[in-house]
Amino acid sequence: MKERILKVGKGVLVALALVVGFSSCEKKEDTPIAMTEVSQVALPQDAQASVNSARAKWCWCTDYIKNRLGYWGVKAGDAKDMGSWLTKIGWKKVPSFSATDLPRNKDIIIFQPGAHGAHSSAGHIGMVASAQNVRGNILVRIVGANHEGKGKNKRPTWTEYDCTNVSIWEIQSLQQSGVSLYRK
């Protein structure tokens, strides 16, 4: 197992490791993640400043996104329904994406139920960390909560925006079906 250490905040170290994994939110097409370009990940400048350890807890994917956008405690429904809420707070739906018009860092990505293995009734939501064209396929890395995997497929997690289960999910071939992007 290869590890890369990233210094986050004042003396806080987060170990990002090469892991193989997928959770109930993903299909087996997902691949190992290698954090070679940590600077491209949509992390805050000082992740420690975004954490209140007294209230940090395990989060649903929707909690992480709302917290990250500064809407702590706001009710917005399941991941599959968050597009209308994002529009109300000023985000615009991206009409389409492709291997030549990629998702961008800090875009919000919503998976409808079952898309790329997202929860069968609630869907999934995260924030794009990076995307690239790999031989015509869209490789995307998504930062969010509640997609850390299980057992031998468990990904490293860290705490930010009051969520203790933040991780990176990599999808090697992102498909448009059932996927929406929102951009500020």
Short mmCIF file of C-alpha atoms in Angstrom, two decimals:
data_model
loop_
_atom_site.label_atom_id
_atom_site.label_comp_id
_atom_site.label_asym_id
_atom_site.label_seq_id
_atom_site.Cartn_x
_atom_site.Cartn_y
_atom_site.Cartn_z
CA MET A 1 0.00 0.00 0.00
CA LYS A 2 1.46 3.35 -1.05
CA GLU A 3 0.80 6.32 1.17
CA ARG A 4 1.06 10.03 0.59
CA ILE A 5 0.88 12.40 3.55
CA LEU A 6 -0.77 15.79 3.14
CA LYS A 7 -0.35 18.45 5.80
CA VAL A 8 -3.73 20.04 6.37
CA GLY A 9 -4.09 22.97 8.72
CA LYS A 10 -1.99 23.48 11.81
CA GLY A 11 -0.15 20.24 12.51
CA VAL A 12 -2.93 18.00 11.27
CA LEU A 13 -1.81 15.18 9.01
CA VAL A 14 -4.09 13.23 6.76
CA ALA A 15 -2.84 10.02 5.21
CA LEU A 16 -4.15 9.40 1.74
CA ALA A 17 -3.45 5.84 0.64
CA LEU A 18 -3.68 3.81 -2.51
CA VAL A 19 -6.71 1.66 -1.95
CA VAL A 20 -9.02 -0.51 -3.96
CA GLY A 21 -12.62 -0.03 -3.16
CA PHE A 22 -16.22 0.60 -3.80
CA SER A 23 -19.19 0.95 -1.52
CA SER A 24 -22.90 0.48 -1.92
CA CYS A 25 -22.81 3.81 -3.77
CA GLU A 26 -20.59 2.48 -6.54
CA LYS A 27 -20.31 -0.21 -9.17
CA LYS A 28 -17.39 -2.57 -9.66
CA GLU A 29 -16.19 -0.45 -12.61
CA ASP A 30 -14.71 1.93 -10.05
CA THR A 31 -10.96 1.73 -9.71
CA PRO A 32 -8.21 2.19 -7.15
CA ILE A 33 -7.42 5.76 -6.25
CA ALA A 34 -3.88 7.08 -6.31
CA MET A 35 -3.54 10.54 -4.81
CA THR A 36 -0.68 11.86 -6.89
CA GLU A 37 -2.07 15.35 -7.40
CA VAL A 38 -3.47 16.19 -3.98
CA SER A 39 -3.38 19.88 -4.88
CA GLN A 40 -6.20 19.27 -7.38
CA VAL A 41 -8.55 17.93 -4.71
CA ALA A 42 -11.26 20.36 -3.64
CA LEU A 43 -10.05 20.68 -0.05
CA PRO A 44 -10.18 23.89 1.97
CA GLN A 45 -6.98 25.85 2.62
CA ASP A 46 -7.22 25.03 6.31
CA ALA A 47 -9.43 21.99 6.80
CA GLN A 48 -9.01 22.18 10.56
CA ALA A 49 -10.68 25.59 10.57
CA SER A 50 -13.77 24.03 9.00
CA VAL A 51 -14.17 21.47 11.80
CA ASN A 52 -15.92 21.95 15.11
CA SER A 53 -14.80 18.78 16.88
CA ALA A 54 -17.64 19.06 19.40
CA ARG A 55 -20.22 18.63 16.65
CA ALA A 56 -18.26 16.59 14.04
CA LYS A 57 -20.06 13.33 13.27
CA TRP A 58 -20.71 10.72 10.60
CA CYS A 59 -22.60 12.42 7.76
CA TRP A 60 -24.89 11.61 4.90
CA CYS A 61 -23.58 12.82 1.55
CA THR A 62 -26.18 15.63 1.58
CA ASP A 63 -25.00 16.88 5.00
CA TYR A 64 -21.42 17.22 3.75
CA ILE A 65 -22.43 19.25 0.69
CA LYS A 66 -24.75 21.54 2.69
CA ASN A 67 -22.04 22.05 5.34
CA ARG A 68 -19.39 22.68 2.71
CA LEU A 69 -21.59 25.34 1.09
CA GLY A 70 -22.25 27.00 4.46
CA TYR A 71 -25.81 25.74 4.99
CA TRP A 72 -25.36 23.81 8.24
CA GLY A 73 -28.63 22.26 9.40
CA VAL A 74 -30.67 23.24 6.32
CA LYS A 75 -33.15 20.60 5.11
CA ALA A 76 -32.80 19.86 1.39
CA GLY A 77 -34.05 16.29 0.93
CA ASP A 78 -32.34 13.29 -0.60
CA ALA A 79 -29.35 13.62 -2.91
CA LYS A 80 -31.51 12.93 -5.96
CA ASP A 81 -33.65 16.00 -5.11
CA MET A 82 -30.89 18.51 -4.33
CA GLY A 83 -30.72 20.00 -7.84
CA SER A 84 -33.69 22.30 -7.23
CA TRP A 85 -32.22 23.40 -3.88
CA LEU A 86 -28.85 24.15 -5.51
CA THR A 87 -30.62 26.23 -8.17
CA LYS A 88 -32.43 28.22 -5.45
CA ILE A 89 -29.11 29.15 -3.82
CA GLY A 90 -27.49 30.29 -7.08
CA TRP A 91 -25.96 27.21 -8.69
CA LYS A 92 -26.60 26.61 -12.39
CA LYS A 93 -27.19 23.21 -13.95
CA VAL A 94 -24.52 22.31 -16.52
CA PRO A 95 -26.41 21.28 -19.69
CA SER A 96 -23.99 18.49 -20.59
CA PHE A 97 -20.46 17.24 -20.15
CA SER A 98 -18.15 15.10 -22.24
CA ALA A 99 -14.56 13.90 -22.50
CA THR A 100 -13.78 17.23 -24.23
CA ASP A 101 -15.97 19.38 -21.94
CA LEU A 102 -15.15 17.89 -18.54
CA PRO A 103 -16.67 18.43 -15.12
CA ARG A 104 -14.69 21.08 -13.21
CA ASN A 105 -13.12 21.23 -9.77
CA LYS A 106 -15.80 22.18 -7.21
CA ASP A 107 -18.76 21.33 -9.47
CA ILE A 108 -21.50 19.58 -7.50
CA ILE A 109 -22.31 16.17 -8.96
CA ILE A 110 -25.64 14.43 -8.33
CA PHE A 111 -26.26 10.76 -9.06
CA GLN A 112 -29.86 9.65 -9.46
CA PRO A 113 -30.80 6.35 -7.77
CA GLY A 114 -28.77 3.50 -9.24
CA ALA A 115 -26.54 5.71 -11.45
CA HIS A 116 -22.96 4.50 -11.03
CA GLY A 117 -24.20 2.37 -8.14
CA ALA A 118 -25.72 5.25 -6.13
CA HIS A 119 -28.23 4.40 -3.40
CA SER A 120 -31.31 2.78 -4.96
CA SER A 121 -33.80 5.31 -3.58
CA ALA A 122 -31.86 8.39 -2.36
CA GLY A 123 -29.12 8.75 -5.00
CA HIS A 124 -25.75 10.32 -4.10
CA ILE A 125 -24.10 13.77 -4.16
CA GLY A 126 -20.50 14.97 -3.96
CA MET A 127 -18.11 17.66 -5.13
CA VAL A 128 -15.83 17.16 -8.13
CA ALA A 129 -12.18 17.20 -7.08
CA SER A 130 -10.78 16.57 -10.56
CA ALA A 131 -11.72 15.17 -13.95
CA GLN A 132 -9.66 14.18 -16.94
CA ASN A 133 -10.00 12.60 -20.36
CA VAL A 134 -8.36 9.17 -20.33
CA ARG A 135 -8.52 7.61 -23.78
CA GLY A 136 -11.97 9.11 -24.38
CA ASN A 137 -13.34 8.18 -20.95
CA ILE A 138 -14.08 10.69 -18.19
CA LEU A 139 -12.08 9.83 -15.06
CA VAL A 140 -13.54 11.80 -12.16
CA ARG A 141 -12.54 12.05 -8.50
CA ILE A 142 -15.31 13.09 -6.12
CA VAL A 143 -14.90 14.34 -2.56
CA GLY A 144 -17.83 13.73 -0.25
CA ALA A 145 -19.24 11.82 2.69
CA ASN A 146 -20.74 8.35 2.91
CA HIS A 147 -18.80 6.82 0.03
CA GLU A 148 -15.79 5.47 1.91
CA GLY A 149 -16.29 1.76 1.11
CA LYS A 150 -16.32 -1.20 3.48
CA GLY A 151 -14.03 -3.99 4.68
CA LYS A 152 -10.98 -4.52 2.48
CA ASN A 153 -12.37 -1.89 0.09
CA LYS A 154 -12.44 0.85 2.74
CA ARG A 155 -10.94 4.17 1.64
CA PRO A 156 -9.06 6.53 3.94
CA THR A 157 -11.32 9.15 5.51
CA TRP A 158 -10.75 12.47 7.20
CA THR A 159 -12.85 15.05 9.04
CA GLU A 160 -13.85 18.37 7.51
CA TYR A 161 -16.98 20.52 7.53
CA ASP A 162 -18.09 18.66 10.67
CA CYS A 163 -18.20 15.31 8.86
CA THR A 164 -15.95 12.49 10.08
CA ASN A 165 -16.39 10.26 7.01
CA VAL A 166 -15.09 12.36 4.11
CA SER A 167 -13.24 10.49 1.37
CA ILE A 168 -12.39 10.47 -2.33
CA TRP A 169 -14.33 8.27 -4.77
CA GLU A 170 -12.86 7.68 -8.20
CA ILE A 171 -14.96 6.68 -11.19
CA GLN A 172 -12.93 5.67 -14.22
CA SER A 173 -15.64 6.05 -16.85
CA LEU A 174 -18.28 8.61 -15.85
CA GLN A 175 -21.49 8.29 -17.91
CA GLN A 176 -24.08 11.06 -18.36
CA SER A 177 -27.10 8.85 -17.76
CA GLY A 178 -28.54 9.68 -14.33
CA VAL A 179 -25.79 12.22 -13.54
CA SER A 180 -26.22 16.01 -13.19
CA LEU A 181 -23.61 18.71 -12.64
CA TYR A 182 -24.15 22.09 -10.99
CA ARG A 183 -21.69 24.99 -11.18
CA LYS A 184 -21.39 28.31 -9.35
#
